Short mmCIF file of C-alpha atoms (C1' of nucleotides) in Angstrom, two decimals:
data_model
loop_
_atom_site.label_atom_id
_atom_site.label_comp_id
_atom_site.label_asym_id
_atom_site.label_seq_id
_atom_site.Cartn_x
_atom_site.Cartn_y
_atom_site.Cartn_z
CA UNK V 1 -16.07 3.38 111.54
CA UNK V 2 -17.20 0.03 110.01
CA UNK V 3 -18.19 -2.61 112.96
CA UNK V 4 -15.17 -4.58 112.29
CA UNK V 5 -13.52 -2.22 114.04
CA UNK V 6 -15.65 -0.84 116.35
CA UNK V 7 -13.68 -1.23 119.73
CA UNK V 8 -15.09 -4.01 121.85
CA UNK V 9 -17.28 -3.30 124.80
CA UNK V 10 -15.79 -3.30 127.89
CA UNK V 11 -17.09 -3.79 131.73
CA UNK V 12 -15.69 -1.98 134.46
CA UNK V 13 -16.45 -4.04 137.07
CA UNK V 14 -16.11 -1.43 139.98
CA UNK V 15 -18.25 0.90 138.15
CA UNK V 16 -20.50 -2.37 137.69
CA UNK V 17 -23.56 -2.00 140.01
CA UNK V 18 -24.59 -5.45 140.82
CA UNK V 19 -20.98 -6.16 141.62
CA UNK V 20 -21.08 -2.79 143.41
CA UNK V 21 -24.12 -3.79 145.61
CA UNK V 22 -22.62 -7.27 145.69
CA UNK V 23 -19.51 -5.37 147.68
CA UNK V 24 -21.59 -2.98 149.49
CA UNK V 25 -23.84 -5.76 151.40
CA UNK V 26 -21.05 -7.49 152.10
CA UNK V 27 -19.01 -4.36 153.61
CA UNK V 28 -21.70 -3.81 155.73
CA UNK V 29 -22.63 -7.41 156.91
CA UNK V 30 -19.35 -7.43 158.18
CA UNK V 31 -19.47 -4.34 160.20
CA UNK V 32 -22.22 -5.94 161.89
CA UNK V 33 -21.15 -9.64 161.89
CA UNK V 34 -18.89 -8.89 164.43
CA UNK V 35 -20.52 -7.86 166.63
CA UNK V 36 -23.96 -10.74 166.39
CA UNK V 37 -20.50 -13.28 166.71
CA UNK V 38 -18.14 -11.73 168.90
CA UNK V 39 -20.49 -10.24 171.40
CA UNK V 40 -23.41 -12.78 170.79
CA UNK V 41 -22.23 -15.89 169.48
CA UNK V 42 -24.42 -15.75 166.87
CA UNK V 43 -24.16 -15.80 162.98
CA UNK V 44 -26.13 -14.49 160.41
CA UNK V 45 -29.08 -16.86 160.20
CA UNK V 46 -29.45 -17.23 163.74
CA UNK V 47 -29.64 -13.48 164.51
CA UNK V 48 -32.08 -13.00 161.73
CA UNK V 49 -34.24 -15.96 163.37
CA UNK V 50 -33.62 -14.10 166.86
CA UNK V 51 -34.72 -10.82 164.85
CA UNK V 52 -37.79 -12.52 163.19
CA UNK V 53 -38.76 -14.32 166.29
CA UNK V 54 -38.62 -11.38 169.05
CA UNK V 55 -40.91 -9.03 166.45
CA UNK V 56 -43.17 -11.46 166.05
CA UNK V 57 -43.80 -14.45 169.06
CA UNK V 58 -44.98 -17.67 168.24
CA UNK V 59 -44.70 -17.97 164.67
CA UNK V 60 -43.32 -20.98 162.52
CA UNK V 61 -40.08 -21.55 160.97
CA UNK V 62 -42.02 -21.24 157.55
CA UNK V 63 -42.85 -17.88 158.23
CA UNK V 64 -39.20 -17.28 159.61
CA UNK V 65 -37.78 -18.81 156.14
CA UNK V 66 -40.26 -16.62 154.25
CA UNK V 67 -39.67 -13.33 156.08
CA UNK V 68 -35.84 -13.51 155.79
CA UNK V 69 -35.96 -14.97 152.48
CA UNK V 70 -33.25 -17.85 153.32
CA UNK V 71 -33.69 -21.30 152.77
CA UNK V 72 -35.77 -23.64 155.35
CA UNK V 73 -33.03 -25.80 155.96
CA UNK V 74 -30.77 -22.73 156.69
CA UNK V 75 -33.48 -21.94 158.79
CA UNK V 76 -33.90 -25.15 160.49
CA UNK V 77 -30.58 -25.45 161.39
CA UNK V 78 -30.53 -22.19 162.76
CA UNK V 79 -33.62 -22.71 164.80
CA UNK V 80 -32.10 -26.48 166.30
CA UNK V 81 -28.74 -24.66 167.22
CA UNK V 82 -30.55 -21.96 169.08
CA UNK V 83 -32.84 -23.96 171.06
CA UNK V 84 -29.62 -25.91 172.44
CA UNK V 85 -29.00 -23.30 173.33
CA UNK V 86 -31.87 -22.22 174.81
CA UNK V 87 -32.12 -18.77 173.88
CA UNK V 88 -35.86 -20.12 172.29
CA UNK V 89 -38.65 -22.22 172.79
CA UNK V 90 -40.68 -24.71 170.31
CA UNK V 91 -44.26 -26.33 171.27
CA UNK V 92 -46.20 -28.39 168.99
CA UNK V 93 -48.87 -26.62 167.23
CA UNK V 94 -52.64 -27.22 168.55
CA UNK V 95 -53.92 -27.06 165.03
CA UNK V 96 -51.57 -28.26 162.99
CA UNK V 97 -48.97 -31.04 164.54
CA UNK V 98 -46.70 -30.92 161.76
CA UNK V 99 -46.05 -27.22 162.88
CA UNK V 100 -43.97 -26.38 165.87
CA UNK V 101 -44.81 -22.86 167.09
CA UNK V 102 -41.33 -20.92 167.86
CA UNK V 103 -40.89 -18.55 170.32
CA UNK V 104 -37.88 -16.59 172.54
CA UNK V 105 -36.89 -17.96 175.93
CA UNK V 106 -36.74 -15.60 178.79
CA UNK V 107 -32.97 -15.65 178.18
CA UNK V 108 -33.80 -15.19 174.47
CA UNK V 109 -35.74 -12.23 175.43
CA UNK V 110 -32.59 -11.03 177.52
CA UNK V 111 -30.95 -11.44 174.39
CA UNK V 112 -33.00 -10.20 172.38
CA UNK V 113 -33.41 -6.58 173.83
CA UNK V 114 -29.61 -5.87 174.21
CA UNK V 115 -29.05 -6.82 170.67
CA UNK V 116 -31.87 -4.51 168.75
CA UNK V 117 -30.07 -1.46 170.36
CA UNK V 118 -26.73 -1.95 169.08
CA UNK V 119 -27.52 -3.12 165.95
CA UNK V 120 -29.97 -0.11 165.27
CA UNK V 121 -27.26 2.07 166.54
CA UNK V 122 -24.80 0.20 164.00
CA UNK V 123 -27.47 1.07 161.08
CA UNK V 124 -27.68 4.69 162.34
CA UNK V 125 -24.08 5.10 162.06
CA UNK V 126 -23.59 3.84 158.67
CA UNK V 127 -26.49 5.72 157.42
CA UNK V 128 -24.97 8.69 159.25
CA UNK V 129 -22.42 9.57 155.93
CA UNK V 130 -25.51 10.12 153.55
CA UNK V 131 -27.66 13.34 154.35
CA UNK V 132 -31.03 13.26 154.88
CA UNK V 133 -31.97 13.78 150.91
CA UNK V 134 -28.94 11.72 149.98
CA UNK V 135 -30.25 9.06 152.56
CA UNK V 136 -34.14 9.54 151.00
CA UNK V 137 -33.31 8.99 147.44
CA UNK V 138 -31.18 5.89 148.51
CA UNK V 139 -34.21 4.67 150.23
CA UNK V 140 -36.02 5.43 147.38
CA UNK V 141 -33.86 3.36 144.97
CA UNK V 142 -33.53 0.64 147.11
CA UNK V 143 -37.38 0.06 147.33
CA UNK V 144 -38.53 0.80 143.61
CA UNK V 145 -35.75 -2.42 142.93
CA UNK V 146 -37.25 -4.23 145.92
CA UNK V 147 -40.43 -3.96 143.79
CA UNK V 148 -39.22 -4.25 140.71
CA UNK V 149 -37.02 -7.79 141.66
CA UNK V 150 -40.62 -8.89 143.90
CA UNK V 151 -38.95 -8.90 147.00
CA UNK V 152 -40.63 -7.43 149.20
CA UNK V 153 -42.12 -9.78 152.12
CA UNK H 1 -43.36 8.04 180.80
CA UNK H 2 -40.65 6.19 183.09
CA UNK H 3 -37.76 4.10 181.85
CA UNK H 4 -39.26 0.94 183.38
CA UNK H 5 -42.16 1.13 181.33
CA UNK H 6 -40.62 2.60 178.19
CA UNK H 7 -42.03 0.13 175.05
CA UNK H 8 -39.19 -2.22 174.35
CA UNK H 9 -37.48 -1.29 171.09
CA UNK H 10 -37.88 -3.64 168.12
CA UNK H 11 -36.00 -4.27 164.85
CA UNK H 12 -38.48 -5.16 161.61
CA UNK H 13 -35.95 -6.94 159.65
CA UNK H 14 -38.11 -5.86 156.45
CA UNK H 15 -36.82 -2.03 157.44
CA UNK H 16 -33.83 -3.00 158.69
CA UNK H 17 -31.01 -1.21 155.87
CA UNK H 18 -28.41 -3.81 156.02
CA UNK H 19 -30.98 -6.83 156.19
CA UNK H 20 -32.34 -5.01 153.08
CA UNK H 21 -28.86 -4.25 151.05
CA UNK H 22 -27.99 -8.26 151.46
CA UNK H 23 -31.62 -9.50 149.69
CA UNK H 24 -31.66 -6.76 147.52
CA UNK H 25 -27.52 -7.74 146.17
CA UNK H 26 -28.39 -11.52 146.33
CA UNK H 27 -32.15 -10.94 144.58
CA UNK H 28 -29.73 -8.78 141.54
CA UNK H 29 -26.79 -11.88 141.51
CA UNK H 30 -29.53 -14.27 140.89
CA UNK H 31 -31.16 -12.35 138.22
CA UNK H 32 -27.52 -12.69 136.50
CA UNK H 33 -25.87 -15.96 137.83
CA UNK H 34 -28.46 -17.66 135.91
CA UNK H 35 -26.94 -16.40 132.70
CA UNK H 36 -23.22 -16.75 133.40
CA UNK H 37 -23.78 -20.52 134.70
CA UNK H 38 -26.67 -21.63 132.12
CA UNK H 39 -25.19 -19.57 128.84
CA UNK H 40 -21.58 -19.83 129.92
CA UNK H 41 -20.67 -22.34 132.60
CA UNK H 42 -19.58 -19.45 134.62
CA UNK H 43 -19.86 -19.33 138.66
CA UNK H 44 -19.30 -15.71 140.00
CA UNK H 45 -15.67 -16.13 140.87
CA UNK H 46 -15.37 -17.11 137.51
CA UNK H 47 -17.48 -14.23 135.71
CA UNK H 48 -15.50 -11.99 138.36
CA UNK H 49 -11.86 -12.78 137.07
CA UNK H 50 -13.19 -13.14 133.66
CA UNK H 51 -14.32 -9.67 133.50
CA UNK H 52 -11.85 -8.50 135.29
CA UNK H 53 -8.77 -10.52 132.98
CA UNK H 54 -11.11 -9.45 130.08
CA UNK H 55 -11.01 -5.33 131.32
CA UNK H 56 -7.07 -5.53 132.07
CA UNK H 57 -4.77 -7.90 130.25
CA UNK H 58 -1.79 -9.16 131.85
CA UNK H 59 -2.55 -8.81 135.49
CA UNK H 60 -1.78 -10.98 138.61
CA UNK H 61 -3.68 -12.88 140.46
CA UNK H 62 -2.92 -10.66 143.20
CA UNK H 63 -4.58 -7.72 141.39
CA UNK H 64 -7.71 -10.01 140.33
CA UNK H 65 -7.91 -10.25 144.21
CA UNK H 66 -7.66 -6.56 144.69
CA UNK H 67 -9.79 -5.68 142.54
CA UNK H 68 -12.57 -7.86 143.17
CA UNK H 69 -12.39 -8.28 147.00
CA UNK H 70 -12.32 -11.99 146.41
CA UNK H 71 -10.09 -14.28 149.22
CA UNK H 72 -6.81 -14.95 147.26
CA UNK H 73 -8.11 -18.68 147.04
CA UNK H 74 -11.13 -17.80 145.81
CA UNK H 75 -9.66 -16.25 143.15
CA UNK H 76 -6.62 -19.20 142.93
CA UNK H 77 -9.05 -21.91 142.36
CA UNK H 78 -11.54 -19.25 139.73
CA UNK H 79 -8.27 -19.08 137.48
CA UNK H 80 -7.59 -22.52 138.06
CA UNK H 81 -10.64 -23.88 136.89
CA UNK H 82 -10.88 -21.32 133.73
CA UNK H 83 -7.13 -22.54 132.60
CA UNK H 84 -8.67 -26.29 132.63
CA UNK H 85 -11.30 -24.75 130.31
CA UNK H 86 -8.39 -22.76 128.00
CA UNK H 87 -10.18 -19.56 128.41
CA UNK H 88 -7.34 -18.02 130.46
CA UNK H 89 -3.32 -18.39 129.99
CA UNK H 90 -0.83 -17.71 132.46
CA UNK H 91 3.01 -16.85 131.88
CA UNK H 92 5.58 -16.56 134.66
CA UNK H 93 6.59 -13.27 135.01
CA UNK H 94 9.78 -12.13 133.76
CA UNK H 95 10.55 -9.86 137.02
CA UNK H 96 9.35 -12.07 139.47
CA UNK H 97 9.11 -15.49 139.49
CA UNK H 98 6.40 -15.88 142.07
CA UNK H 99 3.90 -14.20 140.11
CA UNK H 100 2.12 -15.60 136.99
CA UNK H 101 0.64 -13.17 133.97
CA UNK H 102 -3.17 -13.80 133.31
CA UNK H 103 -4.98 -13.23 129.90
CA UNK H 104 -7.44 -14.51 128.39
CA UNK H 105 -6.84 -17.18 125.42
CA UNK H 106 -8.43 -16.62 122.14
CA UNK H 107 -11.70 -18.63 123.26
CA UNK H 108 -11.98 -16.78 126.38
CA UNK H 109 -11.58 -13.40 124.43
CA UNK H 110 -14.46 -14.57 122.28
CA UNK H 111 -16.46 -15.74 125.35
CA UNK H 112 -15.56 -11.88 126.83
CA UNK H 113 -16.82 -10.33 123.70
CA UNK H 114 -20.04 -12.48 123.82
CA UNK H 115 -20.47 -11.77 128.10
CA UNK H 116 -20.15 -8.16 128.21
CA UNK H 117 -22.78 -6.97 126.00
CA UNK H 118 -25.74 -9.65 127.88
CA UNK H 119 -24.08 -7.91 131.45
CA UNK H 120 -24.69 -4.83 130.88
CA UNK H 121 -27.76 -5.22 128.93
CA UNK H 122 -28.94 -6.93 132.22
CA UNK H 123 -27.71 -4.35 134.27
CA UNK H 124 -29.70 -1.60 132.30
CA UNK H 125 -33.41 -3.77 132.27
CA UNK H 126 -32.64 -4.06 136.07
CA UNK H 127 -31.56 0.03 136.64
CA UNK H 128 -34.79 0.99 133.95
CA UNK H 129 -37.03 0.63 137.03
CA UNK H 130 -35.54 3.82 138.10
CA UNK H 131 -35.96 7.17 137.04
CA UNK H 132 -33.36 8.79 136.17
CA UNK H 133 -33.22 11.55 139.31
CA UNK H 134 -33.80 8.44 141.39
CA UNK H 135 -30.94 6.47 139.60
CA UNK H 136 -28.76 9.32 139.85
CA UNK H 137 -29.30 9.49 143.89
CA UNK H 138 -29.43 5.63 144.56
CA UNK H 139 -25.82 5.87 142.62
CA UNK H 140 -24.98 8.41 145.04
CA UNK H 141 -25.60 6.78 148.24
CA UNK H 142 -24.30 3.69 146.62
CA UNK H 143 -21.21 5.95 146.57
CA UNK H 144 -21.21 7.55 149.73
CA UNK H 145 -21.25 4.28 151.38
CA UNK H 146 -18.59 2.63 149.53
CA UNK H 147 -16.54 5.79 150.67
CA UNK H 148 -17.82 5.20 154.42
CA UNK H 149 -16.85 2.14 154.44
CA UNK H 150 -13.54 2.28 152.31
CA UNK H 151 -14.92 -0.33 149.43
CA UNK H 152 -13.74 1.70 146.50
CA UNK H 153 -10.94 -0.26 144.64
"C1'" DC O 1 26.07 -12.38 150.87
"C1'" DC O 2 23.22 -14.68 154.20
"C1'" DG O 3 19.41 -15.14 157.08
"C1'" DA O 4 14.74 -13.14 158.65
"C1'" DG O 5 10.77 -11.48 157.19
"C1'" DT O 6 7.69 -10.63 153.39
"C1'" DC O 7 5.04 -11.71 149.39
"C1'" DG O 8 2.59 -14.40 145.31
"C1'" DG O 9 0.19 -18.31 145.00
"C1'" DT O 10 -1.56 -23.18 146.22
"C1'" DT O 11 -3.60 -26.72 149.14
"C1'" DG O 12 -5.60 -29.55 153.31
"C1'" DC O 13 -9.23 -29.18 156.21
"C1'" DG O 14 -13.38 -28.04 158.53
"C1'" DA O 15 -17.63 -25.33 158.55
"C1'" DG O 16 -21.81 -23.85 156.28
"C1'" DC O 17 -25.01 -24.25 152.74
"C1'" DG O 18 -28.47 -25.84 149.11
"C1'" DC O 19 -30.42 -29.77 146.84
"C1'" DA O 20 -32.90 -33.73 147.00
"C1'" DA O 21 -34.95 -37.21 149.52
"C1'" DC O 22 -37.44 -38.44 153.52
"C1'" DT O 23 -41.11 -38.54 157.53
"C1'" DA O 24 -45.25 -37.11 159.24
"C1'" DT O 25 -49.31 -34.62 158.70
"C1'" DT O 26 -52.97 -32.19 156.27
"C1'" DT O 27 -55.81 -31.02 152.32
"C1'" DG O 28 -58.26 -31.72 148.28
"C1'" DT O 29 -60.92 -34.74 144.98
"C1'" DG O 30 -63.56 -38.36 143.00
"C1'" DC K 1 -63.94 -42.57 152.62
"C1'" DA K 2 -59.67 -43.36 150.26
"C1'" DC K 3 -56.01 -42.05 147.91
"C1'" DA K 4 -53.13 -38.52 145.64
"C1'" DA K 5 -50.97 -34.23 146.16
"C1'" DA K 6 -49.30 -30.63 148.98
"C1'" DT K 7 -47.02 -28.90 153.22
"C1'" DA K 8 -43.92 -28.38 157.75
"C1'" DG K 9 -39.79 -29.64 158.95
"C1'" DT K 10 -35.37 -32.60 159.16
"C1'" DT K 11 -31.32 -34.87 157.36
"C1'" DG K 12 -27.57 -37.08 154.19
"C1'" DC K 13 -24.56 -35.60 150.80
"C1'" DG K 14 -21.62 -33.04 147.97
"C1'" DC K 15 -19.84 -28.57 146.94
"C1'" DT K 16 -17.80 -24.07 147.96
"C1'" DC K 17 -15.36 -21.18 150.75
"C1'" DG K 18 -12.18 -19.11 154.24
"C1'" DC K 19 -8.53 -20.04 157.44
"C1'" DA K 20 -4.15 -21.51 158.33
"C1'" DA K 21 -0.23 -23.73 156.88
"C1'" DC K 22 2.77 -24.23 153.36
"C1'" DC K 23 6.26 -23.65 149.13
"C1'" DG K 24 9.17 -21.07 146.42
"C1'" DA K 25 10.85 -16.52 145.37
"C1'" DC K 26 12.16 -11.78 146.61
"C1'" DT K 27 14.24 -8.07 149.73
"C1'" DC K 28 16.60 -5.77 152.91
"C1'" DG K 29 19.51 -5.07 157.04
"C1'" DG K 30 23.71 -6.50 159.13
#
DNA sequence: CCGAGTCGGTTGCGAGCGCAACTATTTGTG
DNA sequence: CACAAATAGTTGCGCTCGCAACCGACTCGG
């Protein structure tokens, strides 16, 4: 078989895997987007500033951008709508006044501790269909790329 | 230990599996969008219906849709865009004369033959990370979840 | 056949996002 | 100390996308 007629490659794209992970975060966003929107009122970027900001109290929206990897005007924006509504708190920094540390309101709080419940129960569930090796080697795979693409934190 | 005083659950976004699927799909994309849009021109709706015109000659926009899980206008304006360019052709349909044939022209055949070798090449640096035991169970959770949540084609 | 409902595909519009530019502050260097 | 460079955060702008509405074509029951 000479290469002139060699049969072209071809790309599946279902069988394609960053089109296949592409799909897959995606699927499962939505199964929780619903729920942060219709339930919450939130979308994505403000519950992962809500997430970001109940583990960790009085941080800045730097370290919010950099821990959820999204982009600090994303983040900004995020962080204005939420304080309208009130759901969290900004002061002015002691030490540095271009900083503004960011914290949950007590209705953020509120919030915050009827959302981590669901959405861990949500993550339980769809991790429910893989067994526990199945669910390990996943794990597994998942990291050595988080590694191997520098994204962890 | 009473309920009162039970420790208030939290969520670390960094462990949190769908948090985790979304940067880990958006970290791979990047890793590749840079070549479709720098080497090619191509934005992912593009790439998408190019590899997926490229794969199955002849289809409808419709099945480009399908297929890729793209809105219908996403797609519309992809094919749109890549008949301004001449690397697609459309045909009305003998049968129905709502839908439109795609293929790719002559140029976007040789633009094809040119993309699919650099994708998958990509896709193999990024998967070489892994073992192959733990690239055989990632695939398998990959696959499990698709299933789960009803992803698969 | 003829009208209602469906289906393939396109388009107007508003929302969300990233880029780049900006303000205000801090840090580093000669 | 002064001035340049870096940093925290915000905002104007243009682009992309999804929703809903729409157009033309098909289909199926009466």
């Amino acid at each position: 078989m000479t290469a002139r007629s060699m049969p072209e490659q071809t790309l599946e794209l279902a069988a394609f895997v960053p089109f296949r992970l592409n799909r897959l975060a995606d699927g499962v966003s939505q199964h929780l987007a619903v729920v942060y929107r219709k339930r919450f009122g939130l979308d994505i970027p403000q519950w992962r500033v809500m997430a970001t900001v109940g583990a960790k109290q009085d941080c800045t929206a730097q370290y919010v951008a950099a821990s959820t990897r999204m982009h600090k005007t994303r983040v900004s924006r995020a962080i204005a709508e939420l304080e309208a509504r009130q759901l969290i708190e900004r002061a002015s920094s002691s030490d540095d006044r271009r900083a503004r540390q960011v914290r949950l309101s007590r209705s953020g709080r509120r919030m915050y501790s009827e959302l981590v419940p669901i959405a861990l129960e949500r993550e339980a569930t769809l991790l429910s269909c893989l067994g526990p090796d199945q669910l390990a080697g996943f794990l597994v795979g998942i990291e050595t790329l988080e590694r191997f693409l520098r994204l962890e934190d």
